[in-house]
C-alpha atoms as a PDB file:
ATOM      1  CA  UNK A   1      62.235 106.825 120.222  1.00  0.00           C
ATOM      2  CA  UNK A   2      62.001 107.922 123.836  1.00  0.00           C
ATOM      3  CA  UNK A   3      63.052 111.524 124.321  1.00  0.00           C
ATOM      4  CA  UNK A   4      66.461 111.859 125.913  1.00  0.00           C
ATOM      5  CA  UNK A   5      67.003 114.567 128.515  1.00  0.00           C
ATOM      6  CA  UNK A   6      70.072 116.446 127.336  1.00  0.00           C
ATOM      7  CA  UNK A   7      73.175 116.332 129.498  1.00  0.00           C
ATOM      8  CA  UNK A   8      75.028 118.818 127.288  1.00  0.00           C
ATOM      9  CA  UNK A   9      77.416 120.869 129.396  1.00  0.00           C
ATOM     10  CA  UNK A  10      77.485 118.365 132.269  1.00  0.00           C
ATOM     11  CA  UNK A  11      80.454 116.310 133.409  1.00  0.00           C
ATOM     12  CA  UNK A  12      80.722 112.554 133.231  1.00  0.00           C
ATOM     13  CA  UNK A  13      82.999 111.397 136.038  1.00  0.00           C
ATOM     14  CA  UNK A  14      84.220 107.824 135.720  1.00  0.00           C
ATOM     15  CA  UNK A  15      83.257 105.595 138.637  1.00  0.00           C
ATOM     16  CA  UNK A  16      86.009 103.491 140.205  1.00  0.00           C
ATOM     17  CA  UNK A  17      84.305 100.444 138.651  1.00  0.00           C
ATOM     18  CA  UNK A  18      84.748 101.658 135.058  1.00  0.00           C
ATOM     19  CA  UNK A  19      87.254  99.230 133.540  1.00  0.00           C
ATOM     20  CA  UNK A  20      87.871 100.842 130.123  1.00  0.00           C
ATOM     21  CA  UNK A  21      91.484 102.147 130.232  1.00  0.00           C
ATOM     22  CA  UNK A  22      90.512 104.981 127.874  1.00  0.00           C
ATOM     23  CA  UNK A  23      88.335 106.395 130.644  1.00  0.00           C
ATOM     24  CA  UNK A  24      90.081 105.370 133.867  1.00  0.00           C
ATOM     25  CA  UNK A  25      89.459 108.250 136.333  1.00  0.00           C
ATOM     26  CA  UNK A  26      88.296 110.345 133.371  1.00  0.00           C
ATOM     27  CA  UNK A  27      86.338 113.581 133.626  1.00  0.00           C
ATOM     28  CA  UNK A  28      84.418 114.132 130.388  1.00  0.00           C
ATOM     29  CA  UNK A  29      82.758 117.404 129.409  1.00  0.00           C
ATOM     30  CA  UNK A  30      79.713 116.597 127.267  1.00  0.00           C
ATOM     31  CA  UNK A  31      79.587 118.916 124.271  1.00  0.00           C
ATOM     32  CA  UNK A  32      76.497 117.304 122.784  1.00  0.00           C
ATOM     33  CA  UNK A  33      73.936 114.795 124.021  1.00  0.00           C
ATOM     34  CA  UNK A  34      70.569 113.864 122.563  1.00  0.00           C
ATOM     35  CA  UNK A  35      68.709 110.893 121.117  1.00  0.00           C
ATOM     36  CA  UNK A  36      71.162 110.713 118.206  1.00  0.00           C
ATOM     37  CA  UNK A  37      74.198 110.172 120.411  1.00  0.00           C
ATOM     38  CA  UNK A  38      76.718 111.929 122.590  1.00  0.00           C
ATOM     39  CA  UNK A  39      80.059 113.640 122.157  1.00  0.00           C
ATOM     40  CA  UNK A  40      82.510 115.004 124.680  1.00  0.00           C
ATOM     41  CA  UNK A  41      86.156 115.594 125.554  1.00  0.00           C
ATOM     42  CA  UNK A  42      88.211 114.155 128.404  1.00  0.00           C
ATOM     43  CA  UNK A  43      89.457 117.095 130.479  1.00  0.00           C
ATOM     44  CA  UNK A  44      92.237 115.354 132.415  1.00  0.00           C
ATOM     45  CA  UNK A  45      94.489 113.657 129.846  1.00  0.00           C
ATOM     46  CA  UNK A  46      97.416 116.033 129.115  1.00  0.00           C
ATOM     47  CA  UNK A  47      99.901 114.876 126.485  1.00  0.00           C
ATOM     48  CA  UNK A  48     103.583 115.797 126.144  1.00  0.00           C
ATOM     49  CA  UNK A  49     102.826 117.711 122.921  1.00  0.00           C
ATOM     50  CA  UNK A  50     102.868 121.480 123.244  1.00  0.00           C
ATOM     51  CA  UNK A  51     100.133 123.569 121.645  1.00  0.00           C
ATOM     52  CA  UNK A  52     102.913 125.578 119.982  1.00  0.00           C
ATOM     53  CA  UNK A  53     104.063 122.428 118.211  1.00  0.00           C
ATOM     54  CA  UNK A  54     100.815 121.927 116.291  1.00  0.00           C
ATOM     55  CA  UNK A  55      98.813 125.165 116.538  1.00  0.00           C
ATOM     56  CA  UNK A  56     101.407 127.865 117.070  1.00  0.00           C
ATOM     57  CA  UNK A  57      99.049 130.837 116.481  1.00  0.00           C
ATOM     58  CA  UNK A  58      96.878 129.706 119.406  1.00  0.00           C
ATOM     59  CA  UNK A  59      99.671 128.842 121.837  1.00  0.00           C
ATOM     60  CA  UNK A  60      99.683 132.239 123.541  1.00  0.00           C
ATOM     61  CA  UNK A  61      95.984 131.895 124.423  1.00  0.00           C
ATOM     62  CA  UNK A  62      96.196 128.335 125.769  1.00  0.00           C
ATOM     63  CA  UNK A  63      96.185 128.029 129.545  1.00  0.00           C
ATOM     64  CA  UNK A  64      98.729 126.166 131.643  1.00  0.00           C
ATOM     65  CA  UNK A  65      99.782 123.502 131.147  1.00  0.00           C
ATOM     66  CA  UNK A  66     100.234 124.672 127.564  1.00  0.00           C
ATOM     67  CA  UNK A  67      99.934 121.219 126.051  1.00  0.00           C
ATOM     68  CA  UNK A  68      97.453 119.391 123.880  1.00  0.00           C
ATOM     69  CA  UNK A  69      95.026 117.143 125.757  1.00  0.00           C
ATOM     70  CA  UNK A  70      93.781 113.786 124.495  1.00  0.00           C
ATOM     71  CA  UNK A  71      90.064 114.414 124.261  1.00  0.00           C
ATOM     72  CA  UNK A  72      89.168 110.784 123.677  1.00  0.00           C
ATOM     73  CA  UNK A  73      89.895 107.725 121.565  1.00  0.00           C
ATOM     74  CA  UNK A  74      88.108 108.916 118.392  1.00  0.00           C
ATOM     75  CA  UNK A  75      89.781 110.906 115.582  1.00  0.00           C
ATOM     76  CA  UNK A  76      93.067 111.560 117.330  1.00  0.00           C
ATOM     77  CA  UNK A  77      94.273 113.417 114.242  1.00  0.00           C
ATOM     78  CA  UNK A  78      91.614 116.109 114.657  1.00  0.00           C
ATOM     79  CA  UNK A  79      91.683 119.130 116.952  1.00  0.00           C
ATOM     80  CA  UNK A  80      89.027 120.795 119.074  1.00  0.00           C
ATOM     81  CA  UNK A  81      89.343 124.071 120.916  1.00  0.00           C
ATOM     82  CA  UNK A  82      87.208 124.536 124.045  1.00  0.00           C
ATOM     83  CA  UNK A  83      87.196 128.005 125.558  1.00  0.00           C
ATOM     84  CA  UNK A  84      85.511 129.972 128.307  1.00  0.00           C
ATOM     85  CA  UNK A  85      84.248 133.498 127.745  1.00  0.00           C
ATOM     86  CA  UNK A  86      83.986 135.189 131.183  1.00  0.00           C
ATOM     87  CA  UNK A  87      80.540 136.459 132.027  1.00  0.00           C
ATOM     88  CA  UNK A  88      79.436 134.132 129.261  1.00  0.00           C
ATOM     89  CA  UNK A  89      75.996 133.685 127.946  1.00  0.00           C
ATOM     90  CA  UNK A  90      73.336 132.090 130.072  1.00  0.00           C
ATOM     91  CA  UNK A  91      71.195 129.153 129.083  1.00  0.00           C
ATOM     92  CA  UNK A  92      71.985 125.924 127.332  1.00  0.00           C
ATOM     93  CA  UNK A  93      72.654 125.039 123.748  1.00  0.00           C
ATOM     94  CA  UNK A  94      73.683 122.214 121.500  1.00  0.00           C
ATOM     95  CA  UNK A  95      77.104 121.613 120.062  1.00  0.00           C
ATOM     96  CA  UNK A  96      78.742 124.618 118.507  1.00  0.00           C
ATOM     97  CA  UNK A  97      79.786 124.837 114.910  1.00  0.00           C
ATOM     98  CA  UNK A  98      83.378 123.871 114.245  1.00  0.00           C
ATOM     99  CA  UNK A  99      85.398 123.919 111.090  1.00  0.00           C
ATOM    100  CA  UNK A 100      84.950 120.887 108.871  1.00  0.00           C
ATOM    101  CA  UNK A 101      88.274 119.398 109.906  1.00  0.00           C
ATOM    102  CA  UNK A 102      87.796 119.754 113.640  1.00  0.00           C
ATOM    103  CA  UNK A 103      85.462 116.798 113.976  1.00  0.00           C
ATOM    104  CA  UNK A 104      86.459 114.881 110.890  1.00  0.00           C
ATOM    105  CA  UNK A 105      85.857 111.190 111.422  1.00  0.00           C
ATOM    106  CA  UNK A 106      89.058 109.196 111.537  1.00  0.00           C
ATOM    107  CA  UNK A 107      89.736 105.513 111.859  1.00  0.00           C
ATOM    108  CA  UNK A 108      87.520 104.075 114.555  1.00  0.00           C
ATOM    109  CA  UNK A 109      85.160 107.054 114.506  1.00  0.00           C
ATOM    110  CA  UNK A 110      81.883 106.435 116.283  1.00  0.00           C
ATOM    111  CA  UNK A 111      78.438 107.299 114.953  1.00  0.00           C
ATOM    112  CA  UNK A 112      77.898 110.180 117.345  1.00  0.00           C
ATOM    113  CA  UNK A 113      80.640 112.286 115.780  1.00  0.00           C
ATOM    114  CA  UNK A 114      79.193 113.055 112.380  1.00  0.00           C
ATOM    115  CA  UNK A 115      75.628 113.906 113.463  1.00  0.00           C
ATOM    116  CA  UNK A 116      76.969 116.175 116.195  1.00  0.00           C
ATOM    117  CA  UNK A 117      79.039 118.128 113.731  1.00  0.00           C
ATOM    118  CA  UNK A 118      76.174 118.245 111.235  1.00  0.00           C
ATOM    119  CA  UNK A 119      73.840 119.737 113.846  1.00  0.00           C
ATOM    120  CA  UNK A 120      75.943 122.909 114.030  1.00  0.00           C
ATOM    121  CA  UNK A 121      74.245 125.930 115.491  1.00  0.00           C
ATOM    122  CA  UNK A 122      73.860 129.328 113.873  1.00  0.00           C
ATOM    123  CA  UNK A 123      76.083 132.134 115.079  1.00  0.00           C
ATOM    124  CA  UNK A 124      74.062 134.483 117.246  1.00  0.00           C
ATOM    125  CA  UNK A 125      74.709 138.185 117.469  1.00  0.00           C
ATOM    126  CA  UNK A 126      75.848 138.167 121.097  1.00  0.00           C
ATOM    127  CA  UNK A 127      78.593 135.562 120.645  1.00  0.00           C
ATOM    128  CA  UNK A 128      82.128 136.640 119.737  1.00  0.00           C
ATOM    129  CA  UNK A 129      83.226 135.716 116.247  1.00  0.00           C
ATOM    130  CA  UNK A 130      85.055 132.411 116.182  1.00  0.00           C
ATOM    131  CA  UNK A 131      83.360 131.079 119.350  1.00  0.00           C
ATOM    132  CA  UNK A 132      80.076 129.236 119.669  1.00  0.00           C
ATOM    133  CA  UNK A 133      78.400 128.491 122.961  1.00  0.00           C
ATOM    134  CA  UNK A 134      77.914 124.919 124.151  1.00  0.00           C
ATOM    135  CA  UNK A 135      76.683 125.601 127.688  1.00  0.00           C
ATOM    136  CA  UNK A 136      76.808 128.804 129.714  1.00  0.00           C
ATOM    137  CA  UNK A 137      80.251 130.367 129.401  1.00  0.00           C
ATOM    138  CA  UNK A 138      81.777 127.287 127.742  1.00  0.00           C
ATOM    139  CA  UNK A 139      82.024 127.111 123.970  1.00  0.00           C
ATOM    140  CA  UNK A 140      83.925 125.768 120.990  1.00  0.00           C
ATOM    141  CA  UNK A 141      86.503 127.743 119.055  1.00  0.00           C
ATOM    142  CA  UNK A 142      86.883 127.802 115.284  1.00  0.00           C
ATOM    143  CA  UNK A 143      90.588 127.007 115.112  1.00  0.00           C
ATOM    144  CA  UNK A 144      90.768 128.273 111.542  1.00  0.00           C
ATOM    145  CA  UNK A 145      89.739 131.769 112.640  1.00  0.00           C
ATOM    146  CA  UNK A 146      92.417 134.370 113.430  1.00  0.00           C
ATOM    147  CA  UNK A 147      93.253 134.128 117.164  1.00  0.00           C
ATOM    148  CA  UNK A 148      93.119 137.934 117.320  1.00  0.00           C
ATOM    149  CA  UNK A 149      89.331 137.724 117.055  1.00  0.00           C
ATOM    150  CA  UNK A 150      89.148 136.104 120.488  1.00  0.00           C
ATOM    151  CA  UNK A 151      92.281 137.273 122.265  1.00  0.00           C
ATOM    152  CA  UNK A 152      90.471 140.065 124.117  1.00  0.00           C
ATOM    153  CA  UNK A 153      87.498 138.015 125.321  1.00  0.00           C
ATOM    154  CA  UNK A 154      88.749 134.524 126.114  1.00  0.00           C
ATOM    155  CA  UNK A 155      89.200 133.618 129.743  1.00  0.00           C
ATOM    156  CA  UNK A 156      90.815 130.287 128.932  1.00  0.00           C
ATOM    157  CA  UNK A 157      91.470 127.949 126.019  1.00  0.00           C
ATOM    158  CA  UNK A 158      92.291 124.283 125.874  1.00  0.00           C
ATOM    159  CA  UNK A 159      93.184 122.276 122.768  1.00  0.00           C
ATOM    160  CA  UNK A 160      92.089 118.649 122.474  1.00  0.00           C
ATOM    161  CA  UNK A 161      93.198 115.942 120.062  1.00  0.00           C
ATOM    162  CA  UNK A 162      90.327 113.548 119.462  1.00  0.00           C
ATOM    163  CA  UNK A 163      87.061 113.172 121.313  1.00  0.00           C
ATOM    164  CA  UNK A 164      84.816 110.630 122.997  1.00  0.00           C
ATOM    165  CA  UNK A 165      81.700 109.536 121.150  1.00  0.00           C
ATOM    166  CA  UNK A 166      78.678 107.394 121.940  1.00  0.00           C
ATOM    167  CA  UNK A 167      76.021 106.136 119.525  1.00  0.00           C
ATOM    168  CA  UNK A 168      72.260 106.404 120.162  1.00  0.00           C
ATOM    169  CA  UNK A 169      71.427 105.020 123.600  1.00  0.00           C
ATOM    170  CA  UNK A 170      75.002 103.908 124.288  1.00  0.00           C
ATOM    171  CA  UNK A 171      75.737 106.455 126.993  1.00  0.00           C
ATOM    172  CA  UNK A 172      72.352 105.827 128.612  1.00  0.00           C
ATOM    173  CA  UNK A 173      73.231 102.143 128.848  1.00  0.00           C
ATOM    174  CA  UNK A 174      76.552 102.968 130.493  1.00  0.00           C
ATOM    175  CA  UNK A 175      74.805 105.227 132.997  1.00  0.00           C
ATOM    176  CA  UNK A 176      72.406 102.420 133.928  1.00  0.00           C
ATOM    177  CA  UNK A 177      75.394 100.103 134.359  1.00  0.00           C
ATOM    178  CA  UNK A 178      76.926 102.559 136.834  1.00  0.00           C
ATOM    179  CA  UNK A 179      79.948 103.514 134.727  1.00  0.00           C
ATOM    180  CA  UNK A 180      79.597 107.275 135.236  1.00  0.00           C
ATOM    181  CA  UNK A 181      78.559 109.881 137.766  1.00  0.00           C
ATOM    182  CA  UNK A 182      76.823 112.892 136.188  1.00  0.00           C
ATOM    183  CA  UNK A 183      77.576 116.230 137.876  1.00  0.00           C
ATOM    184  CA  UNK A 184      77.420 119.921 137.019  1.00  0.00           C
ATOM    185  CA  UNK A 185      80.412 121.463 135.293  1.00  0.00           C
ATOM    186  CA  UNK A 186      82.130 124.696 136.259  1.00  0.00           C
ATOM    187  CA  UNK A 187      83.960 126.950 133.776  1.00  0.00           C
ATOM    188  CA  UNK A 188      87.218 126.376 135.660  1.00  0.00           C
ATOM    189  CA  UNK A 189      87.095 122.649 134.917  1.00  0.00           C
ATOM    190  CA  UNK A 190      88.052 123.320 131.303  1.00  0.00           C
ATOM    191  CA  UNK A 191      91.309 125.020 132.269  1.00  0.00           C
ATOM    192  CA  UNK A 192      92.290 123.281 135.507  1.00  0.00           C
ATOM    193  CA  UNK A 193      96.038 123.939 136.041  1.00  0.00           C
ATOM    194  CA  UNK A 194      96.338 120.554 137.772  1.00  0.00           C
ATOM    195  CA  UNK A 195      94.388 118.212 135.485  1.00  0.00           C
ATOM    196  CA  UNK A 196      95.768 115.054 137.093  1.00  0.00           C
ATOM    197  CA  UNK A 197      93.846 115.972 140.256  1.00  0.00           C
ATOM    198  CA  UNK A 198      90.616 116.980 138.477  1.00  0.00           C
ATOM    199  CA  UNK A 199      88.834 113.654 139.103  1.00  0.00           C
ATOM    200  CA  UNK A 200      89.255 113.982 142.865  1.00  0.00           C
ATOM    201  CA  UNK A 201      88.594 117.735 142.841  1.00  0.00           C
ATOM    202  CA  UNK A 202      85.259 117.403 141.011  1.00  0.00           C
ATOM    203  CA  UNK A 203      84.068 114.641 143.326  1.00  0.00           C
ATOM    204  CA  UNK A 204      85.280 116.431 146.455  1.00  0.00           C
ATOM    205  CA  UNK A 205      83.129 119.492 145.747  1.00  0.00           C
ATOM    206  CA  UNK A 206      79.887 117.462 145.564  1.00  0.00           C
ATOM    207  CA  UNK A 207      77.522 117.944 148.494  1.00  0.00           C
ATOM    208  CA  UNK A 208      76.567 114.296 148.787  1.00  0.00           C
ATOM    209  CA  UNK A 209      78.093 110.847 149.135  1.00  0.00           C
ATOM    210  CA  UNK A 210      80.153 111.384 145.987  1.00  0.00           C
ATOM    211  CA  UNK A 211      82.543 113.527 148.021  1.00  0.00           C
ATOM    212  CA  UNK A 212      83.623 110.350 149.783  1.00  0.00           C
ATOM    213  CA  UNK A 213      84.431 108.636 146.472  1.00  0.00           C
ATOM    214  CA  UNK A 214      87.228 111.180 146.010  1.00  0.00           C
ATOM    215  CA  UNK A 215      89.177 109.288 148.675  1.00  0.00           C
ATOM    216  CA  UNK A 216      88.997 106.007 146.738  1.00  0.00           C
ATOM    217  CA  UNK A 217      92.572 104.699 146.297  1.00  0.00           C
ATOM    218  CA  UNK A 218      94.184 104.432 142.872  1.00  0.00           C
ATOM    219  CA  UNK A 219      94.811 100.772 143.668  1.00  0.00           C
ATOM    220  CA  UNK A 220      91.482  99.249 144.816  1.00  0.00           C
ATOM    221  CA  UNK A 221      93.361  96.463 146.607  1.00  0.00           C
ATOM    222  CA  UNK A 222      94.475  99.072 149.126  1.00  0.00           C
ATOM    223  CA  UNK A 223      90.888  99.899 150.066  1.00  0.00           C
END
């Protein structure tokens, strides 16, 4: 199989042409991407459910808005914690290890989910306990660990229900079809206090023609 250049840690920004309602104006943080598939979470889908309602011990560490986000259409009954450690580690890495329930395949689970969880990394000595780096300062939190382990080091925390998954070659096909823009992520994207505006904000900061796409109307008939 042709080697796939990893996009782990990058953002997928839905193009205006992407018709799938699950990903309309979505901004997806890729937590894992290689020849075996891809896995990520949608950063701009807040739900009405408070973190305190389902994961009370972590509620105090969750940034505003303090709600659970829908990370994607797969395994909506599972939870993922994505957190930023300020001054975080440099370099890139694969998906972090999460507890066995965090990426449990539910109904409609896609093939990328299980391999991603199986390829868990080994805790390195310079990472805080309960947090494993995905890319730079961004990492995954073991939600079964005591929150006190991370309270002093976390810059932000967001809780996601479900995730987005792609099988081998599926994301590459969508990129060829023009469904997504691929751009660099910033640690602040994970904890944006105004997630409904994240799609426009990410595009607006690009130093190319993508900045103009940010002005694309919600209703294309108005263009």
